[in-house]
Amino acid sequence: MIILLIIVGVFDSTPAFAALNNMPLNPMNNPGQLNNNLIHEAQVAITELDYDDLNHLPGTIINPSGNHPNIRIDAQNPPPNAHNIQIQRGGNTIAGVIIDNQYLPANTRPGMREEILRVVRSALVSSLDSLRAGNPQMFQIGGSFSN
């Protein structure tokens, strides 16, 4: 009985696998104003983002459309060895994420692509929420791939 409890205790204390996550990086430059319509438009634009968009040269990735006429997603000038994806309204940022190049390897497997895209989308939503809460933050990706 005692041996069984010790073994169970070891399994219970084993940490779960690491996974990618997002976290605040620094205050957002030139944050814009939000309203419920712009929040909805930004959320729609985020769903249009795909993996290939993450490794984009500076410029517009997703143009305004009928579903989000006031919102676009741009690749901005990045810091060294990274990508800077931002949701823009006019000349203002309303959400952004910095993605270190280590998370965009050339030989990315499908599961890794899905994971990084999910975490980038989540980071953009978190950044959008930070602006809505009055503390606009750029977010970054951290952790390790879980698959």
PDB file of C-alpha atoms in Angstrom:
ATOM      1  CA  MET A   1       0.000   0.000   0.000  1.00  0.00           C
ATOM      2  CA  ILE A   2       2.727   2.499   0.903  1.00  0.00           C
ATOM      3  CA  ILE A   3       4.636   1.823  -2.323  1.00  0.00           C
ATOM      4  CA  LEU A   4       1.507   2.453  -4.364  1.00  0.00           C
ATOM      5  CA  LEU A   5       0.970   5.829  -2.692  1.00  0.00           C
ATOM      6  CA  ILE A   6       4.543   6.866  -3.365  1.00  0.00           C
ATOM      7  CA  ILE A   7       4.251   5.931  -7.042  1.00  0.00           C
ATOM      8  CA  VAL A   8       0.936   7.746  -7.389  1.00  0.00           C
ATOM      9  CA  GLY A   9       2.501  10.781  -5.700  1.00  0.00           C
ATOM     10  CA  VAL A  10       5.315  10.825  -8.259  1.00  0.00           C
ATOM     11  CA  PHE A  11       2.869  10.756 -11.166  1.00  0.00           C
ATOM     12  CA  ASP A  12       0.718  13.466  -9.604  1.00  0.00           C
ATOM     13  CA  SER A  13       3.708  15.789  -9.215  1.00  0.00           C
ATOM     14  CA  THR A  14       4.992  15.324 -12.771  1.00  0.00           C
ATOM     15  CA  PRO A  15       4.507  18.598 -14.647  1.00  0.00           C
ATOM     16  CA  ALA A  16       2.289  18.703 -17.718  1.00  0.00           C
ATOM     17  CA  PHE A  17       3.900  19.121 -21.139  1.00  0.00           C
ATOM     18  CA  ALA A  18       5.055  22.596 -22.095  1.00  0.00           C
ATOM     19  CA  ALA A  19       3.026  24.521 -24.618  1.00  0.00           C
ATOM     20  CA  LEU A  20       3.131  27.805 -26.460  1.00  0.00           C
ATOM     21  CA  ASN A  21       1.536  30.736 -24.707  1.00  0.00           C
ATOM     22  CA  ASN A  22       1.227  34.475 -24.982  1.00  0.00           C
ATOM     23  CA  MET A  23       2.145  37.183 -22.510  1.00  0.00           C
ATOM     24  CA  PRO A  24       2.325  40.977 -22.382  1.00  0.00           C
ATOM     25  CA  LEU A  25       5.537  42.412 -23.814  1.00  0.00           C
ATOM     26  CA  ASN A  26       5.396  46.205 -23.571  1.00  0.00           C
ATOM     27  CA  PRO A  27       2.990  49.136 -23.903  1.00  0.00           C
ATOM     28  CA  MET A  28       1.410  49.570 -27.322  1.00  0.00           C
ATOM     29  CA  ASN A  29       2.628  52.534 -29.382  1.00  0.00           C
ATOM     30  CA  ASN A  30      -0.040  54.855 -30.779  1.00  0.00           C
ATOM     31  CA  PRO A  31      -3.080  52.937 -29.473  1.00  0.00           C
ATOM     32  CA  GLY A  32      -6.435  53.709 -31.042  1.00  0.00           C
ATOM     33  CA  GLN A  33      -9.883  54.136 -29.543  1.00  0.00           C
ATOM     34  CA  LEU A  34     -12.309  51.216 -29.407  1.00  0.00           C
ATOM     35  CA  ASN A  35     -16.045  50.743 -29.538  1.00  0.00           C
ATOM     36  CA  ASN A  36     -18.118  47.562 -29.721  1.00  0.00           C
ATOM     37  CA  ASN A  37     -18.268  47.676 -33.527  1.00  0.00           C
ATOM     38  CA  LEU A  38     -14.477  47.923 -33.871  1.00  0.00           C
ATOM     39  CA  ILE A  39     -13.969  45.106 -31.360  1.00  0.00           C
ATOM     40  CA  HIS A  40     -16.270  42.896 -33.417  1.00  0.00           C
ATOM     41  CA  GLU A  41     -14.495  43.850 -36.655  1.00  0.00           C
ATOM     42  CA  ALA A  42     -11.103  43.080 -35.110  1.00  0.00           C
ATOM     43  CA  GLN A  43     -12.323  39.687 -33.906  1.00  0.00           C
ATOM     44  CA  VAL A  44     -13.576  38.868 -37.406  1.00  0.00           C
ATOM     45  CA  ALA A  45     -10.262  39.955 -38.980  1.00  0.00           C
ATOM     46  CA  ILE A  46      -8.349  37.769 -36.499  1.00  0.00           C
ATOM     47  CA  THR A  47     -10.264  34.704 -37.728  1.00  0.00           C
ATOM     48  CA  GLU A  48      -9.105  35.465 -41.284  1.00  0.00           C
ATOM     49  CA  LEU A  49      -5.441  35.290 -40.304  1.00  0.00           C
ATOM     50  CA  ASP A  50      -3.726  32.092 -41.423  1.00  0.00           C
ATOM     51  CA  TYR A  51      -0.307  30.585 -40.797  1.00  0.00           C
ATOM     52  CA  ASP A  52       1.281  31.865 -44.013  1.00  0.00           C
ATOM     53  CA  ASP A  53       0.380  35.430 -42.977  1.00  0.00           C
ATOM     54  CA  LEU A  54       2.679  35.217 -39.940  1.00  0.00           C
ATOM     55  CA  ASN A  55       5.891  35.197 -41.977  1.00  0.00           C
ATOM     56  CA  HIS A  56       4.898  38.257 -44.032  1.00  0.00           C
ATOM     57  CA  LEU A  57       7.173  41.109 -45.062  1.00  0.00           C
ATOM     58  CA  PRO A  58       6.125  44.533 -43.735  1.00  0.00           C
ATOM     59  CA  GLY A  59       2.879  45.652 -45.341  1.00  0.00           C
ATOM     60  CA  THR A  60      -0.815  44.890 -45.231  1.00  0.00           C
ATOM     61  CA  ILE A  61      -1.718  41.232 -44.727  1.00  0.00           C
ATOM     62  CA  ILE A  62      -5.515  41.471 -44.517  1.00  0.00           C
ATOM     63  CA  ASN A  63      -7.259  44.435 -46.117  1.00  0.00           C
ATOM     64  CA  PRO A  64     -10.495  45.967 -44.854  1.00  0.00           C
ATOM     65  CA  SER A  65     -13.521  44.107 -46.218  1.00  0.00           C
ATOM     66  CA  GLY A  66     -17.289  44.080 -45.904  1.00  0.00           C
ATOM     67  CA  ASN A  67     -16.929  42.090 -42.673  1.00  0.00           C
ATOM     68  CA  HIS A  68     -14.428  44.545 -41.166  1.00  0.00           C
ATOM     69  CA  PRO A  69     -14.491  47.796 -43.170  1.00  0.00           C
ATOM     70  CA  ASN A  70     -12.501  49.791 -40.593  1.00  0.00           C
ATOM     71  CA  ILE A  71      -9.857  47.195 -39.686  1.00  0.00           C
ATOM     72  CA  ARG A  72      -6.792  45.777 -41.416  1.00  0.00           C
ATOM     73  CA  ILE A  73      -3.981  43.510 -40.249  1.00  0.00           C
ATOM     74  CA  ASP A  74      -0.427  44.585 -41.055  1.00  0.00           C
ATOM     75  CA  ALA A  75       3.048  43.182 -40.700  1.00  0.00           C
ATOM     76  CA  GLN A  76       4.883  46.149 -39.211  1.00  0.00           C
ATOM     77  CA  ASN A  77       8.642  46.697 -39.103  1.00  0.00           C
ATOM     78  CA  PRO A  78       9.787  43.956 -36.747  1.00  0.00           C
ATOM     79  CA  PRO A  79      12.448  43.841 -34.086  1.00  0.00           C
ATOM     80  CA  PRO A  80      15.507  41.734 -35.039  1.00  0.00           C
ATOM     81  CA  ASN A  81      14.741  38.032 -35.628  1.00  0.00           C
ATOM     82  CA  ALA A  82      10.999  38.438 -35.174  1.00  0.00           C
ATOM     83  CA  HIS A  83       7.720  39.363 -36.857  1.00  0.00           C
ATOM     84  CA  ASN A  84       5.414  42.180 -35.735  1.00  0.00           C
ATOM     85  CA  ILE A  85       1.729  41.558 -36.546  1.00  0.00           C
ATOM     86  CA  GLN A  86      -0.688  44.380 -35.721  1.00  0.00           C
ATOM     87  CA  ILE A  87      -4.368  45.111 -36.105  1.00  0.00           C
ATOM     88  CA  GLN A  88      -4.700  48.670 -37.383  1.00  0.00           C
ATOM     89  CA  ARG A  89      -7.450  51.239 -37.697  1.00  0.00           C
ATOM     90  CA  GLY A  90      -6.241  54.121 -39.772  1.00  0.00           C
ATOM     91  CA  GLY A  91      -2.842  55.023 -38.315  1.00  0.00           C
ATOM     92  CA  ASN A  92      -3.569  53.518 -34.893  1.00  0.00           C
ATOM     93  CA  THR A  93      -2.783  50.114 -33.450  1.00  0.00           C
ATOM     94  CA  ILE A  94      -5.558  48.315 -31.607  1.00  0.00           C
ATOM     95  CA  ALA A  95      -3.759  44.980 -31.041  1.00  0.00           C
ATOM     96  CA  GLY A  96      -0.366  43.479 -31.735  1.00  0.00           C
ATOM     97  CA  VAL A  97       1.898  40.488 -31.252  1.00  0.00           C
ATOM     98  CA  ILE A  98       5.632  39.936 -31.663  1.00  0.00           C
ATOM     99  CA  ILE A  99       6.553  36.454 -32.923  1.00  0.00           C
ATOM    100  CA  ASP A 100      10.172  35.399 -32.545  1.00  0.00           C
ATOM    101  CA  ASN A 101      11.481  33.619 -35.654  1.00  0.00           C
ATOM    102  CA  GLN A 102      12.116  30.462 -33.601  1.00  0.00           C
ATOM    103  CA  TYR A 103       8.337  29.901 -33.679  1.00  0.00           C
ATOM    104  CA  LEU A 104       8.219  30.043 -37.487  1.00  0.00           C
ATOM    105  CA  PRO A 105      10.750  27.378 -38.553  1.00  0.00           C
ATOM    106  CA  ALA A 106      11.015  26.461 -42.225  1.00  0.00           C
ATOM    107  CA  ASN A 107      10.114  22.821 -41.588  1.00  0.00           C
ATOM    108  CA  THR A 108       6.943  23.469 -39.608  1.00  0.00           C
ATOM    109  CA  ARG A 109       4.717  20.401 -39.244  1.00  0.00           C
ATOM    110  CA  PRO A 110       0.921  20.841 -39.568  1.00  0.00           C
ATOM    111  CA  GLY A 111       0.355  20.452 -35.816  1.00  0.00           C
ATOM    112  CA  MET A 112       2.949  23.150 -35.094  1.00  0.00           C
ATOM    113  CA  ARG A 113       1.317  25.452 -37.655  1.00  0.00           C
ATOM    114  CA  GLU A 114      -2.059  25.031 -35.972  1.00  0.00           C
ATOM    115  CA  GLU A 115      -0.583  25.628 -32.531  1.00  0.00           C
ATOM    116  CA  ILE A 116       1.317  28.815 -33.426  1.00  0.00           C
ATOM    117  CA  LEU A 117      -1.689  30.208 -35.318  1.00  0.00           C
ATOM    118  CA  ARG A 118      -3.986  29.487 -32.355  1.00  0.00           C
ATOM    119  CA  VAL A 119      -1.583  31.175 -29.917  1.00  0.00           C
ATOM    120  CA  VAL A 120      -1.024  34.190 -32.202  1.00  0.00           C
ATOM    121  CA  ARG A 121      -4.783  34.672 -32.576  1.00  0.00           C
ATOM    122  CA  SER A 122      -5.133  34.387 -28.795  1.00  0.00           C
ATOM    123  CA  ALA A 123      -2.351  36.951 -28.299  1.00  0.00           C
ATOM    124  CA  LEU A 124      -4.128  39.396 -30.616  1.00  0.00           C
ATOM    125  CA  VAL A 125      -7.378  38.949 -28.672  1.00  0.00           C
ATOM    126  CA  SER A 126      -5.474  39.470 -25.382  1.00  0.00           C
ATOM    127  CA  SER A 127      -3.856  42.601 -26.797  1.00  0.00           C
ATOM    128  CA  LEU A 128      -7.245  43.874 -27.961  1.00  0.00           C
ATOM    129  CA  ASP A 129      -8.656  43.174 -24.485  1.00  0.00           C
ATOM    130  CA  SER A 130      -5.774  45.106 -22.894  1.00  0.00           C
ATOM    131  CA  LEU A 131      -6.675  48.184 -24.966  1.00  0.00           C
ATOM    132  CA  ARG A 132     -10.331  47.793 -24.017  1.00  0.00           C
ATOM    133  CA  ALA A 133      -9.275  47.635 -20.346  1.00  0.00           C
ATOM    134  CA  GLY A 134      -7.291  50.876 -20.673  1.00  0.00           C
ATOM    135  CA  ASN A 135      -3.807  49.341 -20.474  1.00  0.00           C
ATOM    136  CA  PRO A 136      -2.852  48.742 -24.147  1.00  0.00           C
ATOM    137  CA  GLN A 137      -0.134  46.104 -24.456  1.00  0.00           C
ATOM    138  CA  MET A 138       1.731  44.396 -27.255  1.00  0.00           C
ATOM    139  CA  PHE A 139       1.953  40.660 -26.620  1.00  0.00           C
ATOM    140  CA  GLN A 140       4.636  38.096 -27.394  1.00  0.00           C
ATOM    141  CA  ILE A 141       4.749  34.347 -27.889  1.00  0.00           C
ATOM    142  CA  GLY A 142       6.656  32.147 -25.433  1.00  0.00           C
ATOM    143  CA  GLY A 143       7.047  28.531 -24.378  1.00  0.00           C
ATOM    144  CA  SER A 144       7.647  25.407 -26.446  1.00  0.00           C
ATOM    145  CA  PHE A 145       5.629  23.580 -29.041  1.00  0.00           C
ATOM    146  CA  SER A 146       3.525  20.884 -27.424  1.00  0.00           C
ATOM    147  CA  ASN A 147       3.631  18.529 -30.407  1.00  0.00           C
TER     148      ASN A 147
END
